[in-house]
Coordinates of C-alpha atoms and ligand atoms in Angstrom, one line a residue:
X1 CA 177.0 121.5 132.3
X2 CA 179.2 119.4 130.2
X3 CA 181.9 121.0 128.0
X4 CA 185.0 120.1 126.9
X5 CA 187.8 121.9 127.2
X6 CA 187.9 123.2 123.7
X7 CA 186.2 123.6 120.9
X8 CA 182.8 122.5 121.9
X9 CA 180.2 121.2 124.2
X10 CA 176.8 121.9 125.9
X11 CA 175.9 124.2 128.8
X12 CA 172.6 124.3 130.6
X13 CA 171.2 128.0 130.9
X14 CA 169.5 129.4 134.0
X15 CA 166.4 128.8 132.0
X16 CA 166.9 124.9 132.6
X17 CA 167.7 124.9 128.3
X18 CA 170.7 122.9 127.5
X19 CA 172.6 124.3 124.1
X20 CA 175.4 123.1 122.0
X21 CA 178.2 125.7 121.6
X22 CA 180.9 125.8 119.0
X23 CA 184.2 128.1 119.0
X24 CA 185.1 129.0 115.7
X25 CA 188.8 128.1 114.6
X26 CA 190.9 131.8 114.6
X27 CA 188.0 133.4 115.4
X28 CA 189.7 136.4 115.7
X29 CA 190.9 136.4 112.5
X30 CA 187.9 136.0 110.3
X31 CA 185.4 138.4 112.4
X32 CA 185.8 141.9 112.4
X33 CA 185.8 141.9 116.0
X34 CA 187.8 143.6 118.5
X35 CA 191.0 142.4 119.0
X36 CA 192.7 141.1 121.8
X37 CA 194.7 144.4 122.8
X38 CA 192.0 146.8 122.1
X39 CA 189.9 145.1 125.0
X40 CA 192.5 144.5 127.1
X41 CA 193.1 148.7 126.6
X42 CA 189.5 149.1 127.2
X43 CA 189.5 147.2 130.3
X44 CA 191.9 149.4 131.7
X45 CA 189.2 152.1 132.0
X46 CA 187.4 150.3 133.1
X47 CA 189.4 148.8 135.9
X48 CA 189.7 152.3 137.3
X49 CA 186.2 152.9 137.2
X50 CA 184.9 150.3 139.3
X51 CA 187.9 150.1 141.5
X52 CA 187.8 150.5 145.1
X53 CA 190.6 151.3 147.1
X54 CA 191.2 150.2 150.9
X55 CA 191.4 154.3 151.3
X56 CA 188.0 155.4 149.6
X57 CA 186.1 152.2 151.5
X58 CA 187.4 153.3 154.7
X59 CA 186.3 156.4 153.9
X60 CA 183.0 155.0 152.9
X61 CA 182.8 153.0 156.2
X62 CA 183.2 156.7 158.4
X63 CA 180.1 158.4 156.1
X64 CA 178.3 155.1 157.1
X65 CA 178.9 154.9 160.4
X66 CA 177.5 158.6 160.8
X67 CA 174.8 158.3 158.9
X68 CA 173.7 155.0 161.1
X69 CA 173.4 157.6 164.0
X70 CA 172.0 160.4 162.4
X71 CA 169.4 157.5 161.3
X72 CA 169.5 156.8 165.5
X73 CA 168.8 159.8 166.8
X74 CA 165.9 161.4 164.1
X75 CA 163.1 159.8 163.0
X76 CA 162.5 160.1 158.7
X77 CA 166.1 160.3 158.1
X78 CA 167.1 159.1 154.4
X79 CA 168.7 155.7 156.2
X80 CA 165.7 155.2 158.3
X81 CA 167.5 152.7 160.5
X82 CA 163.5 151.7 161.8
X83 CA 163.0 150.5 165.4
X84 CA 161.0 146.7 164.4
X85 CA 159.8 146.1 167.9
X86 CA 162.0 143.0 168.2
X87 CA 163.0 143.2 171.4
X88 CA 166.5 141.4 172.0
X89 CA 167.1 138.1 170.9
X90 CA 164.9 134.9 170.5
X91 CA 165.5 132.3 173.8
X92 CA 165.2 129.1 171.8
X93 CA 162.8 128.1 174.1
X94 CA 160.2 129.7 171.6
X95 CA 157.8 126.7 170.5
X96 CA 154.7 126.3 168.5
X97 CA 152.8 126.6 164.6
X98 CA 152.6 129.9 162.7
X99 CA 152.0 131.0 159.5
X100 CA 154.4 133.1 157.3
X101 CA 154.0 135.2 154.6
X102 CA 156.6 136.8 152.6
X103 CA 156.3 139.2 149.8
X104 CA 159.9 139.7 148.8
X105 CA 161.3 140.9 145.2
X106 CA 160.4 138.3 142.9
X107 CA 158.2 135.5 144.3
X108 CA 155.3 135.3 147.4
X109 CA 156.0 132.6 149.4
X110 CA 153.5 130.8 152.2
X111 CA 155.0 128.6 155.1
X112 CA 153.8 126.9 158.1
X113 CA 157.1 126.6 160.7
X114 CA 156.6 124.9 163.5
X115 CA 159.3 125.9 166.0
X116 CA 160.3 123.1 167.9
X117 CA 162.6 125.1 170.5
X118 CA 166.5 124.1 170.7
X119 CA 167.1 125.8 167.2
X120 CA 164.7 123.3 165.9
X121 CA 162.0 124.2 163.3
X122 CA 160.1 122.2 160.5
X123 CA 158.8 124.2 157.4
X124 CA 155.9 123.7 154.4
X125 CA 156.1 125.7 151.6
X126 CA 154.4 127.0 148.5
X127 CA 155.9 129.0 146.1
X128 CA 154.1 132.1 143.7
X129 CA 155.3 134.5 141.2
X130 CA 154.7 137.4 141.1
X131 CA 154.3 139.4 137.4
X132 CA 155.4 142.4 136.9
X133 CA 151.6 144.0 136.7
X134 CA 151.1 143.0 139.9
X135 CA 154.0 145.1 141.0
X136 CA 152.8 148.0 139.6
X137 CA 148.7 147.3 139.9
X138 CA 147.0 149.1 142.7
X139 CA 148.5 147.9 146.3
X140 CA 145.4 146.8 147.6
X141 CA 145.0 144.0 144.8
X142 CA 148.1 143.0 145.6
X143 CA 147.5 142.1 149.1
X144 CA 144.4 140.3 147.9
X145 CA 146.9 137.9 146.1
X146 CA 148.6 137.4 149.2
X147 CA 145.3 136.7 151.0
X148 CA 144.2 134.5 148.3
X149 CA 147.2 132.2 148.1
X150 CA 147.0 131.9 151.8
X151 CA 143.8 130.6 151.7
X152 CA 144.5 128.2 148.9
X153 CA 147.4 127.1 150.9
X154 CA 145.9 126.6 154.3
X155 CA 143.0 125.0 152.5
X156 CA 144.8 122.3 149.9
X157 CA 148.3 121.9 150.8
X158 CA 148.2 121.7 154.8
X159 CA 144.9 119.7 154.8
X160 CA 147.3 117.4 152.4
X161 CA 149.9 117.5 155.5
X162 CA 147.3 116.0 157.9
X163 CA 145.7 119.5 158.4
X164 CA 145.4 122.5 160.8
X165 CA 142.9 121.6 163.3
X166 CA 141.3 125.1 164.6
X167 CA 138.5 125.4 167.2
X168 CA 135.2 127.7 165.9
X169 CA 136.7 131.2 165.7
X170 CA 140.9 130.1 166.2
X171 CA 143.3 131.7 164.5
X172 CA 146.9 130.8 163.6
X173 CA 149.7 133.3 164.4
X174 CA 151.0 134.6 161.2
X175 CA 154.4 136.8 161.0
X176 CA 154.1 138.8 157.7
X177 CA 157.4 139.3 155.9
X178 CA 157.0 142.5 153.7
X179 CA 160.7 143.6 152.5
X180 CA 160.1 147.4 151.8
X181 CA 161.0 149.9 154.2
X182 CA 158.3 150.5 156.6
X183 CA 158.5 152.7 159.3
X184 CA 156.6 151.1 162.6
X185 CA 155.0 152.5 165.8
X186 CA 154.4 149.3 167.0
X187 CA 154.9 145.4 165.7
X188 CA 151.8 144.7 163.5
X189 CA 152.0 148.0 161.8
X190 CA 153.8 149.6 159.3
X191 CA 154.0 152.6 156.8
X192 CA 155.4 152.1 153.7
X193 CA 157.6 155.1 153.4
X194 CA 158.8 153.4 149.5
X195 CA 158.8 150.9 147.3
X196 CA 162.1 149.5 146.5
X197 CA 163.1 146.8 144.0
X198 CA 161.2 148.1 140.8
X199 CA 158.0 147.7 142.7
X200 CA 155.4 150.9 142.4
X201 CA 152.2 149.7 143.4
X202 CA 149.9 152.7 143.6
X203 CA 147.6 153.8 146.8
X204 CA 150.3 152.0 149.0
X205 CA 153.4 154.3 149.8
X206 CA 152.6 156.7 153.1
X207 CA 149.6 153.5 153.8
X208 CA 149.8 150.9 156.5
X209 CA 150.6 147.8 155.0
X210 CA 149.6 145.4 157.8
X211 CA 145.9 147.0 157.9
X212 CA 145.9 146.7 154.3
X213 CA 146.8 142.8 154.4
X214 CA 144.3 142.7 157.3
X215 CA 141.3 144.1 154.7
X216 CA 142.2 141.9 152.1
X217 CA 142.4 138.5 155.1
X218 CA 139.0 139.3 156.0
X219 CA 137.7 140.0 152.5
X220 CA 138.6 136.1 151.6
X221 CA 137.9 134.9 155.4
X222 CA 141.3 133.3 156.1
X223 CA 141.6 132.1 159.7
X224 CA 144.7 133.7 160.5
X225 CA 145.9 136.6 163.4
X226 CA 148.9 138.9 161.8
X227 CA 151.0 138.9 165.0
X228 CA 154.0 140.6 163.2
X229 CA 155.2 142.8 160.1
X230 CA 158.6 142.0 159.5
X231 CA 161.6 143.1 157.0
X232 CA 163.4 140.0 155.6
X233 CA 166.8 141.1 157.4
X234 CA 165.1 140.9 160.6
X235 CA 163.8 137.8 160.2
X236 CA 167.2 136.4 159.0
X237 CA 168.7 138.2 162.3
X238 CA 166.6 136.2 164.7
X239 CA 166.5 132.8 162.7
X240 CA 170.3 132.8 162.6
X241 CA 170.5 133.6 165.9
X242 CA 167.9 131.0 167.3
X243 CA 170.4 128.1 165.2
X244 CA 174.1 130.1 165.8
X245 CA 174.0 132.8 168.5
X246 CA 177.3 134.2 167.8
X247 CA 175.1 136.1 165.1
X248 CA 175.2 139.6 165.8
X249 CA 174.3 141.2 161.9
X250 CA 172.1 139.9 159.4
X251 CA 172.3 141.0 156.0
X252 CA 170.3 140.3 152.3
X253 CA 172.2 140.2 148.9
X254 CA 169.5 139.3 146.6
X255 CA 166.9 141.4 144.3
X256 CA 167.6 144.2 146.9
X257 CA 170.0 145.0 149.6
X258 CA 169.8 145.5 153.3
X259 CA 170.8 145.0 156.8
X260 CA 169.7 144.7 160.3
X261 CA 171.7 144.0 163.7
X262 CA 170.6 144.3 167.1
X263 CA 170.8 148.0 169.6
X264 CA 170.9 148.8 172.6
X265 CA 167.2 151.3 173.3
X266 CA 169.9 153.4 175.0
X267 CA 171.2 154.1 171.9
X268 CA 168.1 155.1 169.7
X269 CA 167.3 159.0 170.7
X270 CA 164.5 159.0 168.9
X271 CA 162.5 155.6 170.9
X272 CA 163.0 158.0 173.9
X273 CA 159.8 159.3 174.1
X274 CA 157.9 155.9 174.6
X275 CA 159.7 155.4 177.4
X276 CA 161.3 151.8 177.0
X277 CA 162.9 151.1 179.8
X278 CA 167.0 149.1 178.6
X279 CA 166.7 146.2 176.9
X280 CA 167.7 145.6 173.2
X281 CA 165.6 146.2 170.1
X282 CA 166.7 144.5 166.2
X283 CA 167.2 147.8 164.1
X284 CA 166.3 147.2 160.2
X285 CA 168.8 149.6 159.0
X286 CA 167.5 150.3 155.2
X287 CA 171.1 150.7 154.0
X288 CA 170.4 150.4 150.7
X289 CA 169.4 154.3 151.1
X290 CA 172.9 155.4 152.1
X291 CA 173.9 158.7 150.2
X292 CA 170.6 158.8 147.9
X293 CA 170.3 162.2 146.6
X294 CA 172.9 163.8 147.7
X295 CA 175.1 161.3 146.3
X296 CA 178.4 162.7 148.0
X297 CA 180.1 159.5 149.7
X298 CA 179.3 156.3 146.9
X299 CA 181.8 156.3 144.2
X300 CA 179.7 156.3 140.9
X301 CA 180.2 155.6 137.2
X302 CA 178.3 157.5 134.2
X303 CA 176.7 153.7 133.9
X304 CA 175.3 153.8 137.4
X305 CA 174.0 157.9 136.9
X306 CA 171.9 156.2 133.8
X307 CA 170.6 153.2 136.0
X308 CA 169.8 155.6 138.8
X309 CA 167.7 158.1 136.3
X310 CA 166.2 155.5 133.9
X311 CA 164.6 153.7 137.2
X312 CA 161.2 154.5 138.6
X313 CA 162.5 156.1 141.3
X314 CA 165.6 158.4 140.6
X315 CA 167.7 159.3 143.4
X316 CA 166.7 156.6 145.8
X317 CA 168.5 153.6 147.1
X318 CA 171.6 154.7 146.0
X319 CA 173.5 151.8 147.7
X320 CA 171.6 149.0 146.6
X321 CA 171.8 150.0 143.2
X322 CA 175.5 149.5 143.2
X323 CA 174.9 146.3 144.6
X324 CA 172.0 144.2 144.2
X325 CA 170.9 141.7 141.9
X326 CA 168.4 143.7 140.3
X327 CA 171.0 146.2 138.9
X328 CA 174.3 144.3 138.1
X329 CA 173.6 143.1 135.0
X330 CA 171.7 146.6 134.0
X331 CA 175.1 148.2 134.1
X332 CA 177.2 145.1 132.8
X333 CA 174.5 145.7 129.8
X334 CA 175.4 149.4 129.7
X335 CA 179.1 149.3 129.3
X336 CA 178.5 146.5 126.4
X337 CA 176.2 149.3 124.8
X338 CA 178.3 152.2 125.1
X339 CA 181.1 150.0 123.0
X340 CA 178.7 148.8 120.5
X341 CA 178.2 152.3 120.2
X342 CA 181.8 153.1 119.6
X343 CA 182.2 150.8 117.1
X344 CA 184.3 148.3 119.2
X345 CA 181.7 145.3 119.5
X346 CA 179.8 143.3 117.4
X347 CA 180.6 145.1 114.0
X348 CA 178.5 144.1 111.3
X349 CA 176.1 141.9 113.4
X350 CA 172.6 143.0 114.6
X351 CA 172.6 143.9 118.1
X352 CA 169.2 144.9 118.5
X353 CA 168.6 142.1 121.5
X354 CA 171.0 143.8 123.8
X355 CA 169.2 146.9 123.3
X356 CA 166.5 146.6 126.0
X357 CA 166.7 147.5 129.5
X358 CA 167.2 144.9 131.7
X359 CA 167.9 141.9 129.5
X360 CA 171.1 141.2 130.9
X361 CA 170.3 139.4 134.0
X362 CA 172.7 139.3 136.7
X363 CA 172.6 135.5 136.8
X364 CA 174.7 135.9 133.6
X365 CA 177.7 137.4 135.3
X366 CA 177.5 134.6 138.0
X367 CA 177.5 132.0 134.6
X368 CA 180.4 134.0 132.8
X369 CA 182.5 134.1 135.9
X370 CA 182.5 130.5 137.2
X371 CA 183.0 129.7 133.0
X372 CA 185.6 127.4 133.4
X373 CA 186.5 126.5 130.1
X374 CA 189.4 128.1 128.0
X375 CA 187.2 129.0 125.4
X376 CA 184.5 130.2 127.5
X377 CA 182.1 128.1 125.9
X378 CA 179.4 129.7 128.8
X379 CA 179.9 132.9 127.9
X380 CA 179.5 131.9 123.9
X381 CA 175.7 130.4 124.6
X382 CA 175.1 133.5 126.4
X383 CA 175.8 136.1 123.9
X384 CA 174.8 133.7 120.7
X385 CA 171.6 132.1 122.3
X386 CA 169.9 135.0 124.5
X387 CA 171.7 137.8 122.2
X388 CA 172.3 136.2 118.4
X389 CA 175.7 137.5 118.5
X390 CA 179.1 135.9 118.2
X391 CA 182.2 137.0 120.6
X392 CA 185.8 136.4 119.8
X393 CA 187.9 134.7 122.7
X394 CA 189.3 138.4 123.4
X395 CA 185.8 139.7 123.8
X396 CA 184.7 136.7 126.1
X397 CA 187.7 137.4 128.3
X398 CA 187.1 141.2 128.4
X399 CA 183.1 140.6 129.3
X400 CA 184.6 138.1 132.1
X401 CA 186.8 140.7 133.2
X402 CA 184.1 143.6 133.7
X403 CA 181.7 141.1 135.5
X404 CA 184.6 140.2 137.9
X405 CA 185.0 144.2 138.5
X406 CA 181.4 144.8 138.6
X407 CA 180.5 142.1 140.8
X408 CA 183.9 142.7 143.4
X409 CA 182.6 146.1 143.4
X410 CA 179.7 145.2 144.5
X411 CA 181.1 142.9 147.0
X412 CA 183.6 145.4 148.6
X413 CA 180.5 148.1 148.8
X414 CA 178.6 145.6 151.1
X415 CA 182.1 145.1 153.2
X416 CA 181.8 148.6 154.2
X417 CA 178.2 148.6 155.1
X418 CA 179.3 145.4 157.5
X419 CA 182.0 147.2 158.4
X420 CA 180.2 150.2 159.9
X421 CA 177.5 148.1 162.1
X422 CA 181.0 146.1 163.5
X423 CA 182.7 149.4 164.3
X424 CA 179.7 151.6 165.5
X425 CA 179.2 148.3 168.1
X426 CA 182.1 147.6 168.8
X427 CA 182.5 144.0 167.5
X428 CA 185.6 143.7 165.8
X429 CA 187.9 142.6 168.7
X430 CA 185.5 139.9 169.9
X431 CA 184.8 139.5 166.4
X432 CA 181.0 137.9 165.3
X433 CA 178.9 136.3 162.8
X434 CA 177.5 138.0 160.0
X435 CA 173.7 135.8 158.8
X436 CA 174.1 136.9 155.1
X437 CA 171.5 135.7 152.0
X438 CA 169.7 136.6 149.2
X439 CA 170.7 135.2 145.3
X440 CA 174.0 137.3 145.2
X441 CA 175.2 135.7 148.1
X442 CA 173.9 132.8 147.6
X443 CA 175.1 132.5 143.9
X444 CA 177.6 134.4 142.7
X445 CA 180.6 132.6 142.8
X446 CA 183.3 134.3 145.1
X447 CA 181.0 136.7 146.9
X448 CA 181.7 135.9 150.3
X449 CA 184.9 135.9 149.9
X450 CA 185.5 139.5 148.0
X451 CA 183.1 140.4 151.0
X452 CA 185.5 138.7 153.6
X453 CA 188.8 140.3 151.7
X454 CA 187.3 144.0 151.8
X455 CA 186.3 143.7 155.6
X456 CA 190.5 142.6 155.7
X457 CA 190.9 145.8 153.8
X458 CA 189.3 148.2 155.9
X459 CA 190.2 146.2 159.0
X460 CA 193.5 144.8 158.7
X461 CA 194.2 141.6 160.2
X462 CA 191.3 142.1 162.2
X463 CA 189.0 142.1 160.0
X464 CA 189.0 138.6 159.8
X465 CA 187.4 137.8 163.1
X466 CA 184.1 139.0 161.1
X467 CA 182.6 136.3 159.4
X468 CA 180.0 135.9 157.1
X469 CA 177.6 132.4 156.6
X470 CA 174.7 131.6 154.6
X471 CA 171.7 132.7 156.8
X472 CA 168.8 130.7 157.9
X473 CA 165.8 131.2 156.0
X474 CA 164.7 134.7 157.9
X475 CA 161.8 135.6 155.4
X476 CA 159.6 132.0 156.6
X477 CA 161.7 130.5 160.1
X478 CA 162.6 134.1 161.4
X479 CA 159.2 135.4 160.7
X480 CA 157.4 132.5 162.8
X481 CA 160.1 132.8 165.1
X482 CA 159.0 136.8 165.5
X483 CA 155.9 136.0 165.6
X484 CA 156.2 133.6 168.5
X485 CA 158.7 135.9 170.8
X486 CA 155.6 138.9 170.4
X487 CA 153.0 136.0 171.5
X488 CA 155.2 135.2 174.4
X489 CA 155.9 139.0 175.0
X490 CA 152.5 140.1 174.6
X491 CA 151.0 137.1 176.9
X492 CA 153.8 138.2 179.7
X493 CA 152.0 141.8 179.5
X494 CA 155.5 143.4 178.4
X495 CA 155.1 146.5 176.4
X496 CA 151.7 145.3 174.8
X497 CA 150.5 148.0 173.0
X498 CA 153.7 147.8 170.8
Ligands
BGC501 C1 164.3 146.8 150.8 C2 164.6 146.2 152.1 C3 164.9 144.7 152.0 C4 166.0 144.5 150.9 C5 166.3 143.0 150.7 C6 165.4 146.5 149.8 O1 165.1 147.0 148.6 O2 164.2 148.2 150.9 O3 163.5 146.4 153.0 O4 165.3 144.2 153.2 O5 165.6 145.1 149.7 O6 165.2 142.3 150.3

């Protein structure tokens, strides 16, 4: 990005595009815009709205914390809190080449780890997108993709890499990250209970995902063994843990939002029946449920009621849609709307391209934040170039101003969902690591640390002993890494069948 102070420069877009931008001269003068003290009196309702105070997140943090047991002790609860099978931690002694796949949000990925042991690993990638009919297409197609692009990648690009040299009927380990709440009997099976994330593939919810993947592997022949169905907070759990194992919690900020720490089997009623005998098992918690439906503990604003009914799945995720990636910039886009409405923004000019669900990504807000010119150049190329409208300074700063109170929102929400694992274990004396990753966390700027000042907020002092850090890639490393502990598990004859 280069801009100048003033007046004008260029700024490269997310799209890779680099514009020129050019502040008018008394802009606020010659455009019949909003003027500096309406917005600042519109920000002020704002402010309130979206404000979270130490009192209402510790209050948040006790709902939480209850719900994480009720989630415990019954299975189908609305925070599922899903046993994965993972029992305890990874040794580092775990060695040897697997395959992962992982269908997250936005992209499929492929990888061959090879875990080296130590909290070493080596990775190759390829990279897919997905489009958005193949999100809502029929599941089993969609899995065929999956297959496919396996194939294609254990045929092209690891023969490239000096190959994968497999005896007549081999097959290579492969851990299969799938980041939708499944509920599990055992660790290579899974029910999908919903989509999340806009996905709505049909003949999939209430199906077992891993058998499904299976059908579509041996439709295209692909030499591979699924070992593993994994959530992507798991995965970042244990591959955090295998490089730092002061990691205790993992948790995602990205298209979606979740969590997932490690139990005691004491503590999960509901295992009781099969009989584990001790040990630990890595809990996918699923928070991005907490208080759907009922909608009793979250605090929200007439802009997150319309995101929640205008979504394909009203009611649901109620959490996550206060906080992830895929929402922020929805209700950013919302607020903007409801003063065009009023007659407060963009008088005179066509604002037809705000109009459409969706269009305001939530990489915007990250841009108009970390603007750091005083004209806000950024935030001009935004709203002229995706948009074709023009701000005055006053409505930059106001649109600056309700990302930075959407987005610490956002922040402080995930702060109490932290918070509650911490206090329902116990960690906050000893204090721990928190693996945390995902695009939010990852790019907004100031995340981490509005996370960090909240868990001081509900905590005190204390809270600082909790400590977030960006996570080890848990959707590729963790899965292999998963995949390897149930090889070594399995081999040993401990617990087999699950
Ligand atoms: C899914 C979780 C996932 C999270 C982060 C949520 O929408 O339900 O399974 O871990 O997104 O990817």
């Amino acid at each position: 990005m280069v801009l100048s102070r003033r007046g004008s420069g260029s700024i490269t877009l997310p799209t890779g595009q680099t514009l020129a931008v050019h502040t008018r001269t008394h802009d606020e003068e010659d455009l019949p815009h909003a003027t500096k003290k309406t917005m600042a009196d519109h920000l002020r309702k704002y402010e309130s709205a979206f404000t979270l105070t130490p009192q209402r997140m510790r209050m948040i943090v006790e709902a939480f914390k209850e719900t994480l047991e009720v989630g415990l002790d019954k299975p189908g609860q609305i925070v599922p809190m899903i046993p994965t099978f993972v029992f305890g931690w990874p040794t580092g002694e775990e060695k040897g080449e697997f395959l992962a796949v992982d269908l997250g949000g936005t992209n499929l990925r492929v990888c061959l780890v090879t875990v080296q042991g130590d909290g070493k690993f080596e990775i190759t990638q390829s990279k897919y997108r997905l489009t958005e009919e193949q999100k809502q297409d029929d599941g089993q197609k969609l899995f065929d993709f999956c297959a496919e692009c396996l194939k294609t990648f254990i045929d092209t690009s690891l023969t490239e890499h000096g190959g994968l040299h497999l005896a007549a009927g081999e097959k290579i380990p492969l851990g299969f990250t799938f980041s939708y709440p499944c509920s599990q009997d055992r660790i290579d099976h899974g029910v999908l209970i919903r989509w999340t994330k806009g996905f709505g593939a049909t003949n999939t919810e209430g199906h077992d995902v891993a058998a499904m993947f299976r059908q579509s592997l041996e439709k295209y022949d692909v030499p591979v063994g699924l070992e593993a169905l994994i959530n992507d907070t798991t995965g970042t759990l244990i591959a955090s843990h295998y490089v730092n194992p002061k990691t205790k919690i993992a948790v995602i900020f990205g298209t979606g939002c979740n969590a997932a720490y490690m139990e005691h089997v004491k503590d999960i009623p509901k295992l009781q029946p099969l009989g584990i005998d001790g040990g630990d098992m890595a809990i996918n918690c699923e928070w991005g449920a907490f208080d759907s439906f009922e909608h009793e503990h979250l605090p929200r604003t007439k802009y997150d009621i319309i995101v929640d009914q205008t979504s394909n799945k009203p009611g649901e995720q109620a959490f996550e849609k206060l906080i992830s990636g895929r929402y922020l910039g929805e209700i950013l886009r919302l607020v903007i709307c409801e003063l065009i409405d009023e007659g407060v923004l963009f008088l005179g000019q066509n604002t037809y391209k705000l109009e459409s669900p969706y269009v305001f990504e939530t990489a915007f807000l990250s841009l108009m934040e970390s603007d750091p010119t005083e004209e806000l150049l950024m935030i001009i190329g935004i709203f002229s170039h995706f948009f074709a409208v023009e701000t005055t300074l006053a409505e930059r700063q106001f649109f600056r101003a309700l990302a930075k109170l959407i987005g610490r929102r956002a922040a402080r929400l995930s702060a109490c969902g932290i918070a509650a694992i911490v206090s329902k274990m116990g960690y906050l004396e000893e204090g721990c690591l928190v693996g945390a990753d995902g695009s939010l966390y990852n790019k907004y700027p100031g995340f981490a640390d509005r996370v960090h000042e909240g868990l001081v907020d509900i905590f005190g002092d204390k809270g600082r002993n909790i400590v977030t850090h960006h996570a080890e890639d848990g959707s590729g490393v963790g899965s292999a890494i998963i995949a390897a502990m149930t090889k070594r598990r399995k081999d040993a004859g401990i617990y087999p069948n699950l």
